[in-house]
Amino acid sequence: MEIPFFDADETLRFDRIVFYPYPDLQRIWARLWVTAVQDEAPHVEIRVYNSDGTENTSVYLMNQTEQRVETTLHLRSPQPGADYHVRAELTRGEHDAVELLDAQEFDLTLEFRNPETPEPGFGMGVDWAALRRKAED
């Protein structure tokens, strides 16, 4: 009997993205979940933009083979309480043959949120209200 670990019809995409600013408000903890697709190792790029649209920080992670990706982003001249815009891209290929598989965008206010509590973070694909209810039970 064969146990399938991958859904043959699944496409590469972001399943969830969660960001939590650290207490020092100079760094952001990022965790991204990518759908599991056999024999795929996509690239993940995260860009954080200032409120005026200029890029503040970014990271490019090549050939990710894990379903869960974690990194810490370091902000330049962080402004506590300011709004930032985040864009995450999932791609495959190199140089002129880069294919955009998924892109997600969301806003983030630079304020500490504790990931150890039911306090919501920033991102997409998470039902923060359901997590809060579960923590209260």
Coordinates of C-alpha atoms in Angstrom, one line a residue:
M1 CA 0.0 0.0 0.0
E2 CA 1.4 3.4 -1.0
I3 CA 0.7 6.4 1.2
P4 CA 0.7 9.6 -0.8
F5 CA 2.5 12.6 0.8
F6 CA 1.6 15.0 -2.0
D7 CA -1.6 16.0 -3.7
A8 CA -0.9 15.6 -7.4
D9 CA -3.3 18.4 -8.3
E10 CA -1.8 20.9 -5.8
T11 CA -0.1 24.0 -7.2
L12 CA 2.7 26.0 -5.6
R13 CA 1.3 28.9 -3.6
F14 CA 1.5 30.5 -0.2
D15 CA -0.7 28.8 2.3
R16 CA -0.1 31.2 5.2
I17 CA 2.2 34.1 6.0
V18 CA 2.7 35.3 9.6
F19 CA 4.8 38.3 10.7
Y20 CA 5.4 39.4 14.3
P21 CA 7.6 42.5 15.1
Y22 CA 10.1 41.8 17.8
P23 CA 9.9 43.8 21.1
D24 CA 12.8 46.0 20.0
L25 CA 10.8 47.0 16.8
Q26 CA 13.9 46.8 14.7
R27 CA 13.3 43.2 13.5
I28 CA 10.4 41.3 12.2
W29 CA 10.0 37.5 12.7
A30 CA 8.5 36.0 9.5
R31 CA 7.1 32.5 8.9
L32 CA 5.7 31.4 5.6
W33 CA 4.0 28.1 4.7
V34 CA 4.1 26.9 1.1
T35 CA 2.0 24.1 -0.3
A36 CA 3.8 20.8 -0.6
V37 CA 4.5 19.9 -4.2
Q38 CA 6.8 17.0 -5.1
D39 CA 10.1 17.8 -6.8
E40 CA 9.7 21.6 -6.5
A41 CA 12.0 24.0 -4.7
P42 CA 10.7 27.5 -5.3
H43 CA 12.3 30.8 -4.4
V44 CA 10.7 33.1 -1.8
E45 CA 11.2 36.9 -1.9
I46 CA 9.9 39.2 0.8
R47 CA 10.0 43.0 0.5
V48 CA 9.0 45.5 3.2
Y49 CA 8.1 49.0 2.0
N50 CA 8.0 52.2 3.9
S51 CA 4.8 54.2 3.9
D52 CA 6.2 56.4 1.1
G53 CA 6.6 53.3 -1.1
T54 CA 10.4 53.1 -0.9
E55 CA 11.9 49.7 0.0
N56 CA 13.0 49.3 3.6
T57 CA 14.3 45.8 3.6
S58 CA 14.1 42.5 1.7
V59 CA 15.3 38.9 1.6
Y60 CA 15.6 36.4 -1.2
L61 CA 15.6 32.7 -0.3
M62 CA 16.5 30.4 -3.1
N63 CA 15.4 26.8 -3.7
Q64 CA 13.3 26.3 -0.6
T65 CA 12.7 22.6 -0.1
E66 CA 10.8 22.9 3.2
Q67 CA 7.1 23.5 3.5
R68 CA 7.7 26.1 6.3
V69 CA 10.1 28.9 5.8
E70 CA 11.4 31.2 8.6
T71 CA 13.5 34.3 8.6
T72 CA 14.1 37.5 10.5
L73 CA 14.0 40.8 8.6
H74 CA 16.0 43.8 9.9
L75 CA 14.4 47.2 9.4
R76 CA 16.4 50.3 8.4
S77 CA 15.6 53.3 10.6
P78 CA 12.4 51.7 12.0
Q79 CA 9.6 54.0 12.9
P80 CA 7.4 52.6 15.8
G81 CA 3.7 52.9 15.0
A82 CA 4.4 53.5 11.3
D83 CA 2.6 51.5 8.6
Y84 CA 4.6 49.3 6.3
H85 CA 3.6 47.4 3.2
V86 CA 4.7 43.8 2.7
R87 CA 4.9 41.9 -0.6
A88 CA 5.9 38.2 -0.7
E89 CA 6.6 36.4 -4.0
L90 CA 6.9 32.7 -4.8
T91 CA 8.8 32.1 -8.0
R92 CA 10.7 29.3 -9.9
G93 CA 13.3 29.5 -12.6
E94 CA 16.4 31.6 -13.1
H95 CA 17.5 34.8 -14.9
D96 CA 15.2 35.5 -17.8
A97 CA 13.0 32.4 -17.2
V98 CA 11.5 33.4 -13.8
E99 CA 7.9 32.4 -13.4
L100 CA 5.8 34.2 -10.7
L101 CA 3.7 31.4 -9.0
D102 CA 2.1 33.5 -6.2
A103 CA 2.2 36.9 -4.7
Q104 CA 0.6 38.1 -1.5
E105 CA 0.5 41.6 0.0
F106 CA -0.6 43.0 3.3
D107 CA 0.0 46.0 5.6
L108 CA 1.9 45.9 8.9
T109 CA 1.9 48.4 11.7
L110 CA 5.2 48.4 13.5
E111 CA 4.1 47.5 17.0
F112 CA 5.0 44.6 19.2
R113 CA 2.6 41.6 19.0
N114 CA 3.3 38.7 21.2
P115 CA 3.2 35.4 19.3
E116 CA 3.0 33.4 22.6
T117 CA -0.5 34.8 23.2
P118 CA -3.6 34.8 21.1
E119 CA -2.7 38.4 20.0
P120 CA -3.0 38.6 16.2
G121 CA 0.1 39.1 14.1
F122 CA 0.2 40.3 10.5
G123 CA -0.1 38.3 7.3
M124 CA -2.6 36.2 5.4
G125 CA -4.2 32.8 5.6
V126 CA -4.8 32.8 9.4
D127 CA -8.1 33.1 11.1
W128 CA -6.9 35.2 14.1
A129 CA -10.3 35.2 15.7
A130 CA -10.4 31.4 15.8
L131 CA -7.0 31.3 17.3
R132 CA -8.1 33.7 20.0
R133 CA -11.2 31.6 20.8
K134 CA -9.1 28.4 21.0
A135 CA -6.7 30.1 23.4
E136 CA -9.6 31.2 25.6
D137 CA -11.0 27.6 25.8

